[in-house]
Amino acid sequence: SGGAEFTAQFGTQMAYPAYTDLKACFESIDVRRAEKEGVEFARKALRVVEPPPHDIRDSWRLYLGMRELLAKEKANAITIDCLGGFRRGDLPAYPCVAFTMLNDLGMYGVCESDLPSTMTQLLVTSYSGKPGFVSDPTFDTSRNEVIHAHCVSATKMKGINGPSYPYILRNHLETNEGAVVQVMMPSNETITVARFTGPKRLLISTAEVTGPVMDSDRGCRSQIRTRVSDAEKWLQNFTAGLHRVIFYGDHVRDVERM
């Protein structure tokens, strides 16, 4: 929803291919190629915890299929109704690995069919070169902190031309299925937290990353703790849906100018 309004404001063009289009692209990818490249991707991980080889292979095959679909549509961003797609049997694999890889490339893979978060990434990543991390914020008022957690993170959070940070391959926490990338994001850094609430209003603030959350059995796989000026105030005034998008660096003045 809201696609026409964002197009009117920014000129962003959108298309709505069917799940069958994505599945056809998935099936067009050679299984042996997906298996070989998936093994190489897994070899670069610190470790592989839950996902069996076939889940890693299928996730990589879906990534290659998404690249095919994006090329056909002449697009650089994709967002999918992920969990709904699984319940309906529309998705052949979890898209989390594909989103990680797309974001590392400076393209856009965004969770849960979230158009405002997609537009937020398009705005900030396009000029900063910093991938966005769509998160579910959780408030720890006892420590004046906000924990940002999700099962999709780029590995190159400090810049698409920068280093990949270490990652572990896990399964999707809420469903215990598929393959996702748990990224060890850097600490002691300023981040910007933002999200469009509509095409003419954007929420934005900053925080300081105090460290990753490594072994939590709650929330999603990639998690960071951040110190904010007033966690209690933010919690009491929280609006505009669950998701927020974080970017490494302070981008507030640049966004205000835009």
mmCIF file of C-alpha atoms in Angstrom:
data_model
loop_
_atom_site.group_PDB
_atom_site.id
_atom_site.type_symbol
_atom_site.label_atom_id
_atom_site.label_comp_id
_atom_site.label_asym_id
_atom_site.label_seq_id
_atom_site.Cartn_x
_atom_site.Cartn_y
_atom_site.Cartn_z
ATOM 1 C CA SER A 1 0.000 0.000 0.000
ATOM 2 C CA GLY A 2 1.092 3.600 -0.553
ATOM 3 C CA GLY A 3 3.019 2.840 -3.742
ATOM 4 C CA ALA A 4 1.203 5.445 -5.837
ATOM 5 C CA GLU A 5 1.809 8.150 -3.217
ATOM 6 C CA PHE A 6 5.566 7.419 -3.079
ATOM 7 C CA THR A 7 5.685 7.436 -6.896
ATOM 8 C CA ALA A 8 3.962 10.828 -6.976
ATOM 9 C CA GLN A 9 6.390 12.272 -4.416
ATOM 10 C CA PHE A 10 9.694 10.738 -5.580
ATOM 11 C CA GLY A 11 9.105 9.266 -9.038
ATOM 12 C CA THR A 12 10.024 5.786 -7.829
ATOM 13 C CA GLN A 13 8.638 3.195 -10.238
ATOM 14 C CA MET A 14 7.126 0.010 -8.801
ATOM 15 C CA ALA A 15 5.963 -3.292 -10.240
ATOM 16 C CA TYR A 16 4.086 -6.205 -8.710
ATOM 17 C CA PRO A 17 5.228 -9.530 -10.205
ATOM 18 C CA ALA A 18 3.538 -12.702 -8.991
ATOM 19 C CA TYR A 19 5.084 -15.362 -6.772
ATOM 20 C CA THR A 20 4.934 -17.650 -9.787
ATOM 21 C CA ASP A 21 7.324 -15.277 -11.587
ATOM 22 C CA LEU A 22 9.804 -15.549 -8.719
ATOM 23 C CA LYS A 23 9.415 -19.331 -8.542
ATOM 24 C CA ALA A 24 10.068 -19.602 -12.290
ATOM 25 C CA CYS A 25 13.303 -17.635 -11.880
ATOM 26 C CA PHE A 26 14.267 -19.868 -8.942
ATOM 27 C CA GLU A 27 13.695 -23.007 -11.010
ATOM 28 C CA SER A 28 15.690 -21.579 -13.936
ATOM 29 C CA ILE A 29 18.875 -21.559 -11.814
ATOM 30 C CA ASP A 30 21.053 -24.641 -12.204
ATOM 31 C CA VAL A 31 20.977 -26.632 -8.949
ATOM 32 C CA ARG A 32 24.652 -27.591 -9.237
ATOM 33 C CA ARG A 33 25.688 -23.957 -9.579
ATOM 34 C CA ALA A 34 23.594 -22.989 -6.535
ATOM 35 C CA GLU A 35 25.076 -25.864 -4.540
ATOM 36 C CA LYS A 36 28.670 -24.957 -5.450
ATOM 37 C CA GLU A 37 28.257 -21.255 -4.706
ATOM 38 C CA GLY A 38 26.275 -21.985 -1.544
ATOM 39 C CA VAL A 39 29.097 -24.190 -0.249
ATOM 40 C CA GLU A 40 31.570 -21.363 -0.866
ATOM 41 C CA PHE A 41 29.303 -18.898 0.939
ATOM 42 C CA ALA A 42 29.029 -21.271 3.915
ATOM 43 C CA ARG A 43 32.802 -21.819 3.935
ATOM 44 C CA LYS A 44 33.329 -18.102 4.550
ATOM 45 C CA ALA A 45 31.113 -18.157 7.650
ATOM 46 C CA LEU A 46 32.591 -18.371 11.147
ATOM 47 C CA ARG A 47 30.460 -21.476 11.539
ATOM 48 C CA VAL A 48 27.232 -23.075 10.382
ATOM 49 C CA VAL A 49 24.942 -23.929 13.292
ATOM 50 C CA GLU A 50 21.515 -25.236 12.212
ATOM 51 C CA PRO A 51 20.973 -25.030 8.423
ATOM 52 C CA PRO A 52 21.535 -28.299 6.510
ATOM 53 C CA PRO A 53 23.292 -28.074 3.121
ATOM 54 C CA HIS A 54 20.054 -28.262 1.126
ATOM 55 C CA ASP A 55 18.630 -25.175 2.890
ATOM 56 C CA ILE A 56 21.797 -23.199 2.133
ATOM 57 C CA ARG A 57 21.677 -24.397 -1.485
ATOM 58 C CA ASP A 58 18.013 -23.423 -1.893
ATOM 59 C CA SER A 59 18.562 -20.019 -0.265
ATOM 60 C CA TRP A 60 21.435 -19.323 -2.647
ATOM 61 C CA ARG A 61 19.356 -20.535 -5.591
ATOM 62 C CA LEU A 62 16.604 -18.116 -4.574
ATOM 63 C CA TYR A 63 19.189 -15.302 -4.412
ATOM 64 C CA LEU A 64 20.292 -16.037 -7.969
ATOM 65 C CA GLY A 65 16.633 -16.276 -9.007
ATOM 66 C CA MET A 66 15.932 -12.862 -7.467
ATOM 67 C CA ARG A 67 18.819 -11.404 -9.467
ATOM 68 C CA GLU A 68 17.168 -12.812 -12.606
ATOM 69 C CA LEU A 69 13.781 -11.350 -11.671
ATOM 70 C CA LEU A 70 15.249 -7.935 -10.852
ATOM 71 C CA ALA A 71 17.104 -7.875 -14.174
ATOM 72 C CA LYS A 72 13.897 -8.740 -16.043
ATOM 73 C CA GLU A 73 11.977 -6.018 -14.233
ATOM 74 C CA LYS A 74 14.873 -3.499 -14.600
ATOM 75 C CA ALA A 75 14.650 -3.043 -10.818
ATOM 76 C CA ASN A 76 17.161 -2.715 -7.994
ATOM 77 C CA ALA A 77 14.888 -3.370 -4.995
ATOM 78 C CA ILE A 78 12.573 -6.158 -3.892
ATOM 79 C CA THR A 79 10.392 -6.665 -0.839
ATOM 80 C CA ILE A 80 8.348 -9.811 -0.217
ATOM 81 C CA ASP A 81 5.541 -10.913 2.095
ATOM 82 C CA CYS A 82 7.959 -13.514 3.468
ATOM 83 C CA LEU A 83 6.133 -15.310 6.271
ATOM 84 C CA GLY A 84 2.786 -15.056 4.517
ATOM 85 C CA GLY A 85 4.421 -16.503 1.422
ATOM 86 C CA PHE A 86 5.536 -19.526 3.401
ATOM 87 C CA ARG A 87 2.150 -20.085 4.971
ATOM 88 C CA ARG A 88 0.611 -20.084 1.495
ATOM 89 C CA GLY A 89 3.370 -22.246 -0.002
ATOM 90 C CA ASP A 90 4.390 -19.496 -2.439
ATOM 91 C CA LEU A 91 8.114 -19.319 -1.585
ATOM 92 C CA PRO A 92 10.541 -22.143 -2.460
ATOM 93 C CA ALA A 93 13.132 -21.033 0.152
ATOM 94 C CA TYR A 94 13.713 -18.395 2.815
ATOM 95 C CA PRO A 95 14.756 -15.079 1.194
ATOM 96 C CA CYS A 96 16.969 -13.899 4.076
ATOM 97 C CA VAL A 97 20.316 -14.897 2.506
ATOM 98 C CA ALA A 98 19.246 -13.301 -0.784
ATOM 99 C CA PHE A 99 18.411 -10.045 0.976
ATOM 100 C CA THR A 100 21.807 -10.049 2.711
ATOM 101 C CA MET A 101 23.614 -10.484 -0.582
ATOM 102 C CA LEU A 102 21.532 -7.866 -2.414
ATOM 103 C CA ASN A 103 22.152 -5.296 0.313
ATOM 104 C CA ASP A 104 25.893 -6.041 0.233
ATOM 105 C CA LEU A 105 25.844 -5.231 -3.489
ATOM 106 C CA GLY A 106 24.179 -1.854 -2.986
ATOM 107 C CA MET A 107 20.825 -3.199 -4.124
ATOM 108 C CA TYR A 108 17.846 -3.604 -1.822
ATOM 109 C CA GLY A 109 16.301 -6.712 -0.299
ATOM 110 C CA VAL A 110 13.735 -5.753 2.338
ATOM 111 C CA CYS A 111 11.714 -7.947 4.700
ATOM 112 C CA GLU A 112 7.994 -8.409 5.051
ATOM 113 C CA SER A 113 6.666 -6.407 2.093
ATOM 114 C CA ASP A 114 7.528 -3.173 3.937
ATOM 115 C CA LEU A 115 7.343 -0.310 1.430
ATOM 116 C CA PRO A 116 8.144 2.552 3.889
ATOM 117 C CA SER A 117 11.320 0.741 5.013
ATOM 118 C CA THR A 118 12.242 0.040 1.385
ATOM 119 C CA MET A 119 11.864 3.719 0.530
ATOM 120 C CA THR A 120 13.934 4.643 3.597
ATOM 121 C CA GLN A 121 16.767 2.420 2.370
ATOM 122 C CA LEU A 122 16.470 3.801 -1.162
ATOM 123 C CA LEU A 123 16.809 7.338 0.205
ATOM 124 C CA VAL A 124 19.785 6.873 2.545
ATOM 125 C CA THR A 125 21.783 4.055 0.930
ATOM 126 C CA SER A 126 21.672 5.686 -2.496
ATOM 127 C CA TYR A 127 23.763 8.679 -1.391
ATOM 128 C CA SER A 128 25.683 7.253 1.594
ATOM 129 C CA GLY A 129 26.673 3.829 0.270
ATOM 130 C CA LYS A 130 25.670 2.361 3.656
ATOM 131 C CA PRO A 131 23.221 -0.585 3.581
ATOM 132 C CA GLY A 132 20.158 -0.388 5.764
ATOM 133 C CA PHE A 133 19.268 -2.907 8.470
ATOM 134 C CA VAL A 134 15.500 -3.255 8.893
ATOM 135 C CA SER A 135 14.997 -4.014 12.579
ATOM 136 C CA ASP A 136 12.421 -4.714 15.238
ATOM 137 C CA PRO A 137 13.362 -2.353 18.118
ATOM 138 C CA THR A 138 13.102 -3.646 21.684
ATOM 139 C CA PHE A 139 13.425 -1.212 24.597
ATOM 140 C CA ASP A 140 15.581 -1.782 27.699
ATOM 141 C CA THR A 141 14.689 1.225 29.815
ATOM 142 C CA SER A 142 16.788 -0.034 32.761
ATOM 143 C CA ARG A 143 19.919 0.553 30.644
ATOM 144 C CA ASN A 144 18.552 3.398 28.475
ATOM 145 C CA GLU A 145 19.123 1.184 25.457
ATOM 146 C CA VAL A 146 17.279 -0.015 22.380
ATOM 147 C CA ILE A 147 18.053 -3.468 20.980
ATOM 148 C CA HIS A 148 17.699 -3.668 17.192
ATOM 149 C CA ALA A 149 17.065 -7.216 15.959
ATOM 150 C CA HIS A 150 16.166 -8.946 12.708
ATOM 151 C CA CYS A 151 17.074 -12.071 10.744
ATOM 152 C CA VAL A 152 18.341 -10.090 7.730
ATOM 153 C CA SER A 153 21.476 -7.962 7.842
ATOM 154 C CA ALA A 154 24.053 -6.983 5.257
ATOM 155 C CA THR A 155 27.609 -8.003 6.133
ATOM 156 C CA LYS A 156 28.966 -4.660 4.829
ATOM 157 C CA MET A 157 27.087 -2.358 7.171
ATOM 158 C CA LYS A 158 29.829 0.313 7.113
ATOM 159 C CA GLY A 159 29.757 0.590 3.337
ATOM 160 C CA ILE A 160 29.191 -1.518 0.250
ATOM 161 C CA ASN A 161 32.813 -0.907 -0.761
ATOM 162 C CA GLY A 162 34.085 -1.776 2.720
ATOM 163 C CA PRO A 163 34.852 -5.033 4.521
ATOM 164 C CA SER A 164 32.412 -7.825 5.233
ATOM 165 C CA TYR A 165 31.960 -8.342 8.952
ATOM 166 C CA PRO A 166 32.037 -11.913 10.307
ATOM 167 C CA TYR A 167 28.838 -13.911 10.104
ATOM 168 C CA ILE A 168 27.339 -17.197 11.300
ATOM 169 C CA LEU A 169 24.761 -19.185 9.347
ATOM 170 C CA ARG A 170 21.700 -19.922 11.466
ATOM 171 C CA ASN A 171 18.076 -20.856 10.886
ATOM 172 C CA HIS A 172 15.185 -18.383 11.066
ATOM 173 C CA LEU A 173 14.583 -17.981 14.794
ATOM 174 C CA GLU A 174 10.783 -17.773 14.937
ATOM 175 C CA THR A 175 10.202 -20.751 12.657
ATOM 176 C CA ASN A 176 13.422 -22.782 13.160
ATOM 177 C CA GLU A 177 13.661 -23.298 9.397
ATOM 178 C CA GLY A 178 15.719 -22.127 6.449
ATOM 179 C CA ALA A 179 19.031 -20.259 6.465
ATOM 180 C CA VAL A 180 19.767 -16.722 7.652
ATOM 181 C CA VAL A 181 22.935 -14.714 8.221
ATOM 182 C CA GLN A 182 23.767 -13.643 11.784
ATOM 183 C CA VAL A 183 26.167 -10.720 11.373
ATOM 184 C CA MET A 184 28.650 -9.492 13.985
ATOM 185 C CA MET A 185 28.017 -5.796 13.387
ATOM 186 C CA PRO A 186 30.677 -3.309 14.583
ATOM 187 C CA SER A 187 30.418 -1.624 17.989
ATOM 188 C CA ASN A 188 31.257 1.848 19.330
ATOM 189 C CA GLU A 189 29.734 3.517 16.288
ATOM 190 C CA THR A 190 27.056 6.147 15.720
ATOM 191 C CA ILE A 191 24.037 4.939 13.789
ATOM 192 C CA THR A 192 21.028 6.675 12.287
ATOM 193 C CA VAL A 193 17.560 5.201 12.907
ATOM 194 C CA ALA A 194 14.912 6.168 10.358
ATOM 195 C CA ARG A 195 11.632 5.222 8.701
ATOM 196 C CA PHE A 196 9.144 6.903 6.424
ATOM 197 C CA THR A 197 5.644 7.119 7.883
ATOM 198 C CA GLY A 198 4.405 8.277 4.482
ATOM 199 C CA PRO A 199 5.947 9.960 1.453
ATOM 200 C CA LYS A 200 6.121 13.392 3.154
ATOM 201 C CA ARG A 201 7.186 12.455 6.692
ATOM 202 C CA LEU A 202 10.258 10.608 7.921
ATOM 203 C CA LEU A 203 11.140 9.744 11.521
ATOM 204 C CA ILE A 204 14.873 10.008 12.264
ATOM 205 C CA SER A 205 17.233 9.927 15.255
ATOM 206 C CA THR A 206 20.694 8.709 16.234
ATOM 207 C CA ALA A 207 22.086 6.189 18.706
ATOM 208 C CA GLU A 208 25.418 4.688 19.761
ATOM 209 C CA VAL A 209 26.099 0.975 19.207
ATOM 210 C CA THR A 210 27.347 -0.566 22.464
ATOM 211 C CA GLY A 211 27.779 -4.105 21.173
ATOM 212 C CA PRO A 212 26.233 -7.148 19.502
ATOM 213 C CA VAL A 213 23.850 -9.565 21.240
ATOM 214 C CA MET A 214 25.290 -12.976 20.443
ATOM 215 C CA ASP A 215 23.341 -15.764 22.096
ATOM 216 C CA SER A 216 19.800 -14.560 22.652
ATOM 217 C CA ASP A 217 16.967 -17.036 22.139
ATOM 218 C CA ARG A 218 14.523 -14.132 21.804
ATOM 219 C CA GLY A 219 14.093 -11.743 18.928
ATOM 220 C CA CYS A 220 15.882 -12.338 15.639
ATOM 221 C CA ARG A 221 19.371 -13.574 14.771
ATOM 222 C CA SER A 222 21.293 -10.328 14.130
ATOM 223 C CA GLN A 223 21.059 -8.035 17.169
ATOM 224 C CA ILE A 224 22.845 -4.930 18.435
ATOM 225 C CA ARG A 225 22.458 -2.926 21.625
ATOM 226 C CA THR A 226 22.321 0.845 21.183
ATOM 227 C CA ARG A 227 22.425 3.641 23.753
ATOM 228 C CA VAL A 228 19.889 6.434 23.193
ATOM 229 C CA SER A 229 19.208 9.757 24.902
ATOM 230 C CA ASP A 230 15.864 8.704 26.414
ATOM 231 C CA ALA A 231 14.630 5.139 25.856
ATOM 232 C CA GLU A 232 11.568 5.635 28.062
ATOM 233 C CA LYS A 233 10.423 8.670 26.045
ATOM 234 C CA TRP A 234 10.975 6.852 22.752
ATOM 235 C CA LEU A 235 8.981 3.853 24.015
ATOM 236 C CA GLN A 236 6.065 5.991 25.186
ATOM 237 C CA ASN A 237 5.930 7.899 21.883
ATOM 238 C CA PHE A 238 6.603 4.960 19.550
ATOM 239 C CA THR A 239 4.425 5.070 16.403
ATOM 240 C CA ALA A 240 4.329 4.052 12.743
ATOM 241 C CA GLY A 241 4.577 0.282 12.897
ATOM 242 C CA LEU A 242 7.245 -1.970 14.292
ATOM 243 C CA HIS A 243 10.117 -1.650 11.828
ATOM 244 C CA ARG A 244 12.927 0.892 11.885
ATOM 245 C CA VAL A 245 15.909 1.046 9.497
ATOM 246 C CA ILE A 246 19.396 1.626 10.882
ATOM 247 C CA PHE A 247 22.385 2.956 8.959
ATOM 248 C CA TYR A 248 25.936 3.291 10.237
ATOM 249 C CA GLY A 249 26.946 6.948 10.474
ATOM 250 C CA ASP A 250 25.092 10.145 11.385
ATOM 251 C CA HIS A 251 22.891 11.078 8.418
ATOM 252 C CA VAL A 252 20.436 13.424 10.140
ATOM 253 C CA ARG A 253 21.681 16.714 8.647
ATOM 254 C CA ASP A 254 21.920 15.251 5.140
ATOM 255 C CA VAL A 255 18.356 13.934 5.341
ATOM 256 C CA GLU A 256 17.107 17.262 6.733
ATOM 257 C CA ARG A 257 18.700 19.054 3.764
ATOM 258 C CA MET A 258 17.000 16.678 1.346
#
